[in-house]
Coordinates of C-alpha atoms in Angstrom, one line a residue:
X1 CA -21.9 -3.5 -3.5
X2 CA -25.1 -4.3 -2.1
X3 CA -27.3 -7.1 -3.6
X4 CA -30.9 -6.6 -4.8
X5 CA -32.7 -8.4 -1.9
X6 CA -30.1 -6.1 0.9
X7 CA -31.3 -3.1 -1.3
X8 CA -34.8 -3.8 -1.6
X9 CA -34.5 -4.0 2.8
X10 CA -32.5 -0.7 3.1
X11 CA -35.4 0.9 1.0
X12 CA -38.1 -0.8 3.1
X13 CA -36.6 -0.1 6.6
X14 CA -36.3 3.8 4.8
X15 CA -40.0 3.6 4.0
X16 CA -41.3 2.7 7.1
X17 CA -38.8 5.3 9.0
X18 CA -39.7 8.3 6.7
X19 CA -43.5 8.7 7.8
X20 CA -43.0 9.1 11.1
X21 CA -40.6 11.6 10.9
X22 CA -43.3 13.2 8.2
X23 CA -46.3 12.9 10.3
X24 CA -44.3 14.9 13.2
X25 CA -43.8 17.6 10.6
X26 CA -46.7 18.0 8.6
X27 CA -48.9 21.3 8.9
X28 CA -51.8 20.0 11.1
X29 CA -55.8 19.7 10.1
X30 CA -58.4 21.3 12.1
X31 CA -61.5 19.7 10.8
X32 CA -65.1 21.8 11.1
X33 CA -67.9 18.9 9.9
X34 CA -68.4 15.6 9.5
X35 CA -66.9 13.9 6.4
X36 CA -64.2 15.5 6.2
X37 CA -61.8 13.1 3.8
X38 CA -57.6 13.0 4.8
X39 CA -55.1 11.1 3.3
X40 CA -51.4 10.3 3.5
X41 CA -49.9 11.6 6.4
X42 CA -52.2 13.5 8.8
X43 CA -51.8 15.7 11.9
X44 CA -55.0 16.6 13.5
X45 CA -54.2 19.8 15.5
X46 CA -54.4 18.9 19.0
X47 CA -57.5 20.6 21.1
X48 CA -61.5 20.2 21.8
X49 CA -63.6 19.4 18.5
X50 CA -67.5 19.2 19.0
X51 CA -68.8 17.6 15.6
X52 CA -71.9 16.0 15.7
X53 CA -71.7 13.0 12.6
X54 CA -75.9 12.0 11.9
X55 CA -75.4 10.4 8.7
X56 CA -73.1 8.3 10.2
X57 CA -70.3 8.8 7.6
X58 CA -67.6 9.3 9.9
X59 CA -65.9 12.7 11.4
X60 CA -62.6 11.8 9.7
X61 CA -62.3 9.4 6.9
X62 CA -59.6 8.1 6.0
X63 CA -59.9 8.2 2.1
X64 CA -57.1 6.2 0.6
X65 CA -54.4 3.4 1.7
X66 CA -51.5 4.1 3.8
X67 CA -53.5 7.3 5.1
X68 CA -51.7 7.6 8.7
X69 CA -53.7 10.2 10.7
X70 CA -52.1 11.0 14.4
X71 CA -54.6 12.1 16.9
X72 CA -52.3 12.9 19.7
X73 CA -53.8 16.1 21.9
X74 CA -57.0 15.5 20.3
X75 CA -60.7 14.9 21.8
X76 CA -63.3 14.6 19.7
X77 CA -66.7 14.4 20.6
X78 CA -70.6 14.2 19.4
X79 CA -72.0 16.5 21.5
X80 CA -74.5 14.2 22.6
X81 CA -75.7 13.7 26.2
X82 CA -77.7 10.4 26.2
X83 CA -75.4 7.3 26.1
X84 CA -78.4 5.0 24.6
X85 CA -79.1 7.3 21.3
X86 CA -75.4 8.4 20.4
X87 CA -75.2 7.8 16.6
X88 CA -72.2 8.6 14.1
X89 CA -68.5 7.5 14.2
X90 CA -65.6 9.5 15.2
X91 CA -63.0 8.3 12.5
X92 CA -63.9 6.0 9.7
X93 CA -62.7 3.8 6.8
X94 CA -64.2 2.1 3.7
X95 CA -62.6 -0.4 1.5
X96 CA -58.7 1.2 1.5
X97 CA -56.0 -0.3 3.3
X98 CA -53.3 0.3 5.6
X99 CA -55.1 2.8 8.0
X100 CA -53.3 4.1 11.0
X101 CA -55.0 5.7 14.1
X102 CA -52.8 6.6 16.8
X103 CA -53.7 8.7 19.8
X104 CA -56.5 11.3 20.5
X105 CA -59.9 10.7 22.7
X106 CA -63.1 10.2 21.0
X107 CA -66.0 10.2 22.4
X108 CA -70.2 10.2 22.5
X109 CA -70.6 8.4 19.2
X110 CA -71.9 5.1 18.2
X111 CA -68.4 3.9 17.1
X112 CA -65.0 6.1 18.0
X113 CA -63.4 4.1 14.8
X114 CA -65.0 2.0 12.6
X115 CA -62.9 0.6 9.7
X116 CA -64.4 -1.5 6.8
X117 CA -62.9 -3.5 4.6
X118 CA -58.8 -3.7 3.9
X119 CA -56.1 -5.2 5.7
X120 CA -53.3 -4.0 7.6
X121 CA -54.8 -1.6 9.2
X122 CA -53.1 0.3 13.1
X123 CA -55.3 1.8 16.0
X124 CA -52.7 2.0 19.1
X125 CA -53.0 4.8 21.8
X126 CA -56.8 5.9 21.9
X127 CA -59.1 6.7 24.3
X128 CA -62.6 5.6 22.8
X129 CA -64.4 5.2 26.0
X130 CA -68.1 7.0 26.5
X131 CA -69.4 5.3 23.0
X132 CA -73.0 3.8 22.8
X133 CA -74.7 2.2 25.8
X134 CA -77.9 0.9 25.9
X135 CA -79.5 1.7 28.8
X136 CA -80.8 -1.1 32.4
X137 CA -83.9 -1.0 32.9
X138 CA -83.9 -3.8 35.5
X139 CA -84.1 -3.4 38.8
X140 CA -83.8 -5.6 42.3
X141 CA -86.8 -5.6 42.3
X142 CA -88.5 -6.3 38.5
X143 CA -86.2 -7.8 35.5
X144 CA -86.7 -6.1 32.4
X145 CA -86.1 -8.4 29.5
X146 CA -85.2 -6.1 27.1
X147 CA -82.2 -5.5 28.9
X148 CA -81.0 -9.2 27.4
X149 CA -78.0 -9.1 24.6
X150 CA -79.4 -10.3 21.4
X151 CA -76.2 -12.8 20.5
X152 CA -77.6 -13.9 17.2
X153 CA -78.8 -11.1 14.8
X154 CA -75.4 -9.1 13.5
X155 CA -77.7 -6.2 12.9
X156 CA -78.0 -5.8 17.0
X157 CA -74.5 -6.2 16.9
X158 CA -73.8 -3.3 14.6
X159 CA -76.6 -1.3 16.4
X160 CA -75.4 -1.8 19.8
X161 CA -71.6 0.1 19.1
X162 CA -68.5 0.0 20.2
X163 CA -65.0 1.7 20.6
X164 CA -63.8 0.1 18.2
X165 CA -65.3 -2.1 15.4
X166 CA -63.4 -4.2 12.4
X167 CA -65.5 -5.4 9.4
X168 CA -64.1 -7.7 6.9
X169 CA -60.9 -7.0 7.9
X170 CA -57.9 -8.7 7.7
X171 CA -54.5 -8.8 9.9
X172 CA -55.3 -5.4 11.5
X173 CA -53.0 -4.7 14.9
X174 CA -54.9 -3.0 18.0
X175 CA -52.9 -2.3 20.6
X176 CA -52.8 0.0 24.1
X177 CA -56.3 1.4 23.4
X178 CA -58.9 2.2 26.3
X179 CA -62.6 1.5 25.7
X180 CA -64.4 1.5 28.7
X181 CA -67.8 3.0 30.4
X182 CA -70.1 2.2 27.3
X183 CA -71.6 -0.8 26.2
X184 CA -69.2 -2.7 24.4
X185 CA -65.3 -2.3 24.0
X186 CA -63.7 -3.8 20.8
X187 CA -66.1 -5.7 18.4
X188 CA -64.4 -8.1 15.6
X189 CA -67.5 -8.9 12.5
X190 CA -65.5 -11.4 9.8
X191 CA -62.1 -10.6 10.9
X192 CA -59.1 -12.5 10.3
X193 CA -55.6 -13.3 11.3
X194 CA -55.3 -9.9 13.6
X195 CA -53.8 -9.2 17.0
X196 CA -55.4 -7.3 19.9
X197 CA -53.3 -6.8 23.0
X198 CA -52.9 -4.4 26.0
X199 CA -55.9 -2.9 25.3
X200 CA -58.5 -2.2 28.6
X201 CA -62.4 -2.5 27.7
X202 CA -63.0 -2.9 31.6
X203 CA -65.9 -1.5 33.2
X204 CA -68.6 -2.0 30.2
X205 CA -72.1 -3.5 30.8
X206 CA -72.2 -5.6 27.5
X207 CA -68.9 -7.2 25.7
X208 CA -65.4 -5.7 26.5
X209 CA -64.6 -7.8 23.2
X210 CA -66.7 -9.6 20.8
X211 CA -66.4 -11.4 17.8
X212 CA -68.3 -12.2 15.2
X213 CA -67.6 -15.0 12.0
X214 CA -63.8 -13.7 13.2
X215 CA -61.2 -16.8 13.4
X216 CA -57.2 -16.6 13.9
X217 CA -57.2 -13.7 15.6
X218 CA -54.7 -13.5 18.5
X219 CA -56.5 -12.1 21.5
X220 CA -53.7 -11.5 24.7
X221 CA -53.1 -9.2 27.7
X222 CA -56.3 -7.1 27.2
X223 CA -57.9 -5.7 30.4
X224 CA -61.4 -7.3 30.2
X225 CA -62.2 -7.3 33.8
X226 CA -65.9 -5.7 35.7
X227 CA -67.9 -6.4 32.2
X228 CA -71.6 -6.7 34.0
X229 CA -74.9 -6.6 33.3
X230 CA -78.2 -6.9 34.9
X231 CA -75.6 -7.4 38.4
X232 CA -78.4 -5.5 40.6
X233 CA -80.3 -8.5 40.1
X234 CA -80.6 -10.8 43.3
X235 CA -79.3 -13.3 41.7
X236 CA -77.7 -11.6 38.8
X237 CA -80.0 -12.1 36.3
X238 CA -78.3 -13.8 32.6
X239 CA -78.6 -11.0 30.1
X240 CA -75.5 -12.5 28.1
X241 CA -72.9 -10.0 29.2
X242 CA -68.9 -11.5 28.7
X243 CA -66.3 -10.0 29.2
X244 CA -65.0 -12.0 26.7
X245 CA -67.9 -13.8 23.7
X246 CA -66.9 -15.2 20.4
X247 CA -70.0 -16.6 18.0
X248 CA -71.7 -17.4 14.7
X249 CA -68.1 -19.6 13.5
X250 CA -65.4 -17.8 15.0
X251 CA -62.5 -20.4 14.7
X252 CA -58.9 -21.2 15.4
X253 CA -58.5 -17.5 18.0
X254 CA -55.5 -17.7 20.2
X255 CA -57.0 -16.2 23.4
X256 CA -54.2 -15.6 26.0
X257 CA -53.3 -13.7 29.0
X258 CA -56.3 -12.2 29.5
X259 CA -58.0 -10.6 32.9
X260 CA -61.5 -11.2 32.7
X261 CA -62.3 -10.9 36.2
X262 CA -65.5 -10.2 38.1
X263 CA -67.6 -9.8 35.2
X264 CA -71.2 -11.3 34.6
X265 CA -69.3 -14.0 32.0
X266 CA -65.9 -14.5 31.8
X267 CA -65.5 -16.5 28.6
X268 CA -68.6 -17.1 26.4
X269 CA -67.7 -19.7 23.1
X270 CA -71.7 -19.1 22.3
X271 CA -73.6 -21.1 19.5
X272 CA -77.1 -22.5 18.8
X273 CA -77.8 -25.3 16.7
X274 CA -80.5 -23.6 14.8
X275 CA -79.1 -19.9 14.4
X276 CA -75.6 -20.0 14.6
X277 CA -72.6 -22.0 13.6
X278 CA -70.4 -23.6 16.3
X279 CA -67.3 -21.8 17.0
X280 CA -64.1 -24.5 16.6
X281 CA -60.5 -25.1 17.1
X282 CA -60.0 -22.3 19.9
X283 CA -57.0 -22.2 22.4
X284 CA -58.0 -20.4 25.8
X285 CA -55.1 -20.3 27.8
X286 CA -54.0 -18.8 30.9
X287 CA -56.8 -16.1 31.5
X288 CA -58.6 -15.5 34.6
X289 CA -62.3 -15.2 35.4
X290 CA -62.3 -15.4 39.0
X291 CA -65.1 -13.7 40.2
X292 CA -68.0 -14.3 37.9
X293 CA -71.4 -13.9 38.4
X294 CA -71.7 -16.6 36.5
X295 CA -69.9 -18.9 34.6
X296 CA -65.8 -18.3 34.3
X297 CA -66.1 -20.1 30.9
X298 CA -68.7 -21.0 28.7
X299 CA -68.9 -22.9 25.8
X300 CA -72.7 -23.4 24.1
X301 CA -72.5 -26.5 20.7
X302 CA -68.7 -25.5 19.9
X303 CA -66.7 -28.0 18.7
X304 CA -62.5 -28.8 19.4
X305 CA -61.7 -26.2 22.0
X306 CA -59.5 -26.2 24.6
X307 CA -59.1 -24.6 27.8
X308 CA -55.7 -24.8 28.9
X309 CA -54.1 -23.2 32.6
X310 CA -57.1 -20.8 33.2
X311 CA -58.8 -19.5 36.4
X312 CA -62.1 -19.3 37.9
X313 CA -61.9 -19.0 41.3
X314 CA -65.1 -17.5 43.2
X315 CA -67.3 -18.2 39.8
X316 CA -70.6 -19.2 40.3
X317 CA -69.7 -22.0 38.0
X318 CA -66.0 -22.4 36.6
X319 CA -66.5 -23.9 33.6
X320 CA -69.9 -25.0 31.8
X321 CA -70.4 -26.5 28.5
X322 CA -73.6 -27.0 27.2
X323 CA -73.8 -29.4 23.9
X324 CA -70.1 -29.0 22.9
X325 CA -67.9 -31.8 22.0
X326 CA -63.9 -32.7 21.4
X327 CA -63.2 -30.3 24.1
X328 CA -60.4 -30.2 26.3
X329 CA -60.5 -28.6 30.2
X330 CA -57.0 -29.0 31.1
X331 CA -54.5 -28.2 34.1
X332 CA -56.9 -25.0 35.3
X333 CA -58.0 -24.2 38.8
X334 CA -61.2 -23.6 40.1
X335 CA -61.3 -22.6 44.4
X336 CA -64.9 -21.3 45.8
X337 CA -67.1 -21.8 43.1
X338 CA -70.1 -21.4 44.3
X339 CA -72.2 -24.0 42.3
X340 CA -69.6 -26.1 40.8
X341 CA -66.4 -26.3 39.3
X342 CA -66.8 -28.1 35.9
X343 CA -70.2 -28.8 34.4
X344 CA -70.8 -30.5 30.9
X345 CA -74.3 -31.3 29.1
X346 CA -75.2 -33.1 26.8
X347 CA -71.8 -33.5 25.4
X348 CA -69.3 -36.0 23.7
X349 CA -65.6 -36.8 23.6
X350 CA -64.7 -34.5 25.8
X351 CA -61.4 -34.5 28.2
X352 CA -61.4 -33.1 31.7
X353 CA -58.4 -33.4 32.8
X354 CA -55.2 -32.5 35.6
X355 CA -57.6 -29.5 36.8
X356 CA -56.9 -28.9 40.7
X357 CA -60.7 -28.1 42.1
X358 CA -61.1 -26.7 45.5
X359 CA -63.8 -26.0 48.0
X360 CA -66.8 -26.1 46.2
X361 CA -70.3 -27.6 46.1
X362 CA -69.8 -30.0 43.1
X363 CA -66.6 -30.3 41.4
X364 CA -67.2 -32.4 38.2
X365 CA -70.6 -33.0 36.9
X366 CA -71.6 -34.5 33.8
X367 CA -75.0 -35.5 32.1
X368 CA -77.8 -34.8 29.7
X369 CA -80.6 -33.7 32.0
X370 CA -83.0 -32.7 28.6
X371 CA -85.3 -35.5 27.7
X372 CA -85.3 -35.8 24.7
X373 CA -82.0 -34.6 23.8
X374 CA -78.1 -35.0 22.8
X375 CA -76.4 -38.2 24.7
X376 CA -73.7 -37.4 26.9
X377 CA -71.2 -40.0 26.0
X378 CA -67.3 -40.9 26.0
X379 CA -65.5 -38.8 28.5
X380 CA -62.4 -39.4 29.8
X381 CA -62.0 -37.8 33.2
X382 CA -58.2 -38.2 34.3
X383 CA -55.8 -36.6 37.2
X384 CA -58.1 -34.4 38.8
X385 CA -57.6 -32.9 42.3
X386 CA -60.9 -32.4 44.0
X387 CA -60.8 -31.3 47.6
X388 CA -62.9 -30.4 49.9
X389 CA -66.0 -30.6 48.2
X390 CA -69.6 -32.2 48.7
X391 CA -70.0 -34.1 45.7
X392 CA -66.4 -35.4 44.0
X393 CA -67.6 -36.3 40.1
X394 CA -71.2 -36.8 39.7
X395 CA -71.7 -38.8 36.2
X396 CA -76.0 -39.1 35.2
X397 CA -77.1 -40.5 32.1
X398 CA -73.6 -40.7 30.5
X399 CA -72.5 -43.6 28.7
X400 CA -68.6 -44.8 27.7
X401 CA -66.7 -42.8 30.7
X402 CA -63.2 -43.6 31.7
X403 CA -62.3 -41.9 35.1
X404 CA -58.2 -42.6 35.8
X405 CA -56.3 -41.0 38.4
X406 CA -58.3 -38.3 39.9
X407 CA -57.7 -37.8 43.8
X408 CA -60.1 -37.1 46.4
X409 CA -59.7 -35.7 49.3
X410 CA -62.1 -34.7 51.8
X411 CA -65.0 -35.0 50.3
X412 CA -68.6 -36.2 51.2
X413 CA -69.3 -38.1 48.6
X414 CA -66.4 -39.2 46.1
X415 CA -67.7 -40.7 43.0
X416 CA -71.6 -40.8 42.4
X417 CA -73.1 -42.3 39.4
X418 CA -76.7 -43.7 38.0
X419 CA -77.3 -46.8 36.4
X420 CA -76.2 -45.5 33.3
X421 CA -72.8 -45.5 34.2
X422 CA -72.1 -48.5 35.1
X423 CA -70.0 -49.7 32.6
X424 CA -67.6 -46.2 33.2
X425 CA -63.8 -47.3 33.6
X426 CA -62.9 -46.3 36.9
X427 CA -59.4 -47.3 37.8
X428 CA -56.2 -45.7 39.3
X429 CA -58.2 -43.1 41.4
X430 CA -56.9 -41.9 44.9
X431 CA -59.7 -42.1 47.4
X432 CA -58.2 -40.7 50.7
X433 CA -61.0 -39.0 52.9
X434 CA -64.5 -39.1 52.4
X435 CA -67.4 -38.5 55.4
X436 CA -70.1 -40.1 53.5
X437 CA -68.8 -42.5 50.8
X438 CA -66.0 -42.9 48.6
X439 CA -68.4 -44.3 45.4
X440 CA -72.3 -44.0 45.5
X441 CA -73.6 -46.1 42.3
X442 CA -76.2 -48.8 41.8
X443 CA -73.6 -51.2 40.3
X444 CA -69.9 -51.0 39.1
X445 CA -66.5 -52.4 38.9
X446 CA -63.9 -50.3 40.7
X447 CA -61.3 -52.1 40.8
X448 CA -57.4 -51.5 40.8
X449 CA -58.4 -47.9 42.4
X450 CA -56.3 -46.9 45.6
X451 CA -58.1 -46.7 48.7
X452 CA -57.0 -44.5 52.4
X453 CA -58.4 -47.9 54.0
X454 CA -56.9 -50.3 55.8
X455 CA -57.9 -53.2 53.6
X456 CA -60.8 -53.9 51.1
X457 CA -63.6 -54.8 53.7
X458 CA -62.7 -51.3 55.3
X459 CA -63.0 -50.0 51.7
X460 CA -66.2 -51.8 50.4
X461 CA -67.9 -50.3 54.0
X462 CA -67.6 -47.0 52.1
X463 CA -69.1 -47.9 48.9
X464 CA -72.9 -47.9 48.9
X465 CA -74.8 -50.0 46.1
X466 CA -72.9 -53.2 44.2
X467 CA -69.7 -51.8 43.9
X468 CA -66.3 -54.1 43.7
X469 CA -63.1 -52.2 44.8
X470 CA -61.5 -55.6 44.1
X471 CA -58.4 -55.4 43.9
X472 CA -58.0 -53.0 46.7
X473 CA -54.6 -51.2 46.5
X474 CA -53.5 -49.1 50.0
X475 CA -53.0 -45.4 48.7
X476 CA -49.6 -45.8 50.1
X477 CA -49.2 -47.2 47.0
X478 CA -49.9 -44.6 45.0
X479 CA -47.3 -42.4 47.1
X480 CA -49.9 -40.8 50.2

């Protein structure tokens, strides 16, 4: 005889079995105006519907919990013809729980789905491209600011749309949806514990996905890739495009996998002291931003990040963090950046480490160019390759570094800091070919480092300002 528990898991297996086979079989809807209310299992009958929704209730709504409503075959669409005034949402959910949305192509509305409240809730298989766009008014020739994202008012961030939005959700699943040519993929407002994969919000001019006050969300595999802005721009002009932005406290997201390529931001972590609360505790792992106009990653007063095995070649800058602190830039790879590979302001305990940079103007710079404003101060800098560059690690007006065991390799200039830095711990570096000098600084003690020279005098001939390298040890040492 079976036990209670094995029981109670026959019955559940049974449970989740029986819809499907339901939804397949149920008598299809044709709905003929907006707010029209479904419920349990619901077949829209596949074809063209033309419903315009101007009180922005929702075509569909999905009126109760566990309401399952398959849109395979369907398109639905506003009717509308101007990207910048669509209005309305194609299916819709307040306060129930449990929704399912599979299938179908909705289009021409300010949202294709917009679910409210409730937890558990499925959107897998849509098409929701064509929703809202605001429209570019810049040109080459004359920037118009009001083409500039607004990235801390969550009323802009309703009225700008989306394929998709989530609000006050909890561990919904979206998963193989498409939600391009618009203005903003897949938008996340004080969502939790969810999981978005697979989906492609490519090709939009403002955020393929955004999230707002949304933290432990698992973000991996999404197509994210050709999110631009204000690109005609010589340069591209910063009108806060990302592929990828997460603001206002969005904590603890696993973001993974991800192609974010050739977009006007790859990554934005995006805060401001006065306005918004710093995003914290994110893992970025193993996504690539090559290409972008601007930064690959970005990272604006966030607190305990790390950015772990990503990509940013061809960036303008790789990675930049502006007034952010306890973060971690580890093991990623930067080749052609145009400006520079790594860049931190005015921050504090952070860890750039085991990053292999490549061919660029600058490849780590740190410092606190604002007078007055936040001290850049105890950085540990460790196991860096940095080749072929101009400028190895430039350090200004920071305080407390420790620089172990980065290599470099022709570059012309190594190691250049200000007077500030004198009191930096730089030991166990590989300096192997430089054409101007290994270590430019005013005064420090760089001792115990290994040097491609064939004894101290030869390295000390390399060094400009008072600079010890004693004691000199060959780079043979070190294994080159």
């Amino acid at each position: 005889m079976l036990g209670r528990f094995s029981v109670l898991a026959v019955l559940r297996l049974l449970s989740q079995r029986v819809p499907r086979h339901r939804i397949a079989d149920a008598p299809c809807v044709r709905p003929t105006r907006a707010a029209t209310q479904v419920q349990g299992e619901v077949r829209i009958c596949a074809g063209r519907y033309r419903i315009s929704d101007r009180d922005e209730q929702g075509v569909i709504i999905a009126a109760a919990s566990g309401t399952r409503i398959d849109l395979t075959g369907v398109v639905l669409e506003s009717g509308d013809s101007v990207p910048n005034r669509y209005v309305g949402i194609g299916v819709a959910s307040r306060g129930v729980d449990a929704v399912t949305i599979t299938g179908g192509a909705i289009q021409g509305y300010r949202f294709g789905i917009r679910l409210e409240g409730g937890r558990g809730h499925r959107i897998s298989g849509a098409d929701l491209s064509g929703s809202r766009n605001q429209e570019v008014l810049s040109t080459p020739a004359k920037p118009n600011p009001a083409d500039r994202l607004n990235l801390t008012l969550p009323d802009t961030f309703q009225r700008y749309g989306a394929g998709i939005l989530l609000l006050h959700t909890a561990a919904a699943s979206i998963t193989g949806n498409t939600a391009r040519h618009a203005q903003n993929g897949i938008a996340l407002m004080d969502v939790r514990e969810s999981y978005l994969a697979e989906n492609d919000v490519s090709a939009n001019d403002g955020w393929g996905i955004n999230l707002w006050r949304s933290s432990s969300n698992v973000i991996t595999r999404n197509h994210a890739d050709h999110v631009r802005r204000c690109e005609s721009q010589v340069p591209a002009g910063d009108c806060n495009a990302a592929a990828l932005l997460l603001r206002d406290g969005s904590d603890s997201n696993s973001i993974v996998d991800n192609d974010l390529t050739a977009s006007s931001l790859g990554l934005l972590l995006a805060g401001e002291r006065r306005t918004m609360r710093p995003s914290k505790g994110n893992l970025i792992y193993r996504n690539d931003a090559s290409g972008a106009l601007r930064s690959g990653f970005g990272c604006s007063f966030g607190w305990g990040n790390t950015f772990l095995e990503n990509r940013a070649d061809s960036a303008s800058t790789g990675f930049r963090l502006d007034h952010c602190g306890g973060t971690t830039v580890r093991s990623n790879t930067v080749i052609g950046a145009r400006t520079a590979a790594v860049v931190s302001d005015h921050g504090s305990d952070n860890a750039i480490l085991a990053n292999v940079l490549i061919g660029t103007p600058v490849g780590i710079e740190v410092g606190a160019p604002e007078n007055p404003g936040d001290p850049s101060v105890r950085y540990r800098i460790d196991d860096n390759v940095i080749s072929r560059v101009e400028q190895g690690i430039v350090l200004q007006h920071t305080t407390r570094a420790q620089l172990r065991g980065n290599l470099f390799d022709g570059v012309q200039d190594g190691l250049v800091l200000d007077g500030d830095g004198h009191a930096s711990e730089v030991s166990g570096n590989i300096f192997l070919r430089a054409s101007r000098w290994f270590i430019d600084a005013p005064d420090l003690a760089a001792g115990g480092n290994y040097w491609a020279t064939a004894d101290a005098a030869a390295a000390t001939a390399k060094v400009k300002g008072r600079v010890s390298v004693l004691p000199w040890k060959p780079a043979s040492a070190a294994g080159y």
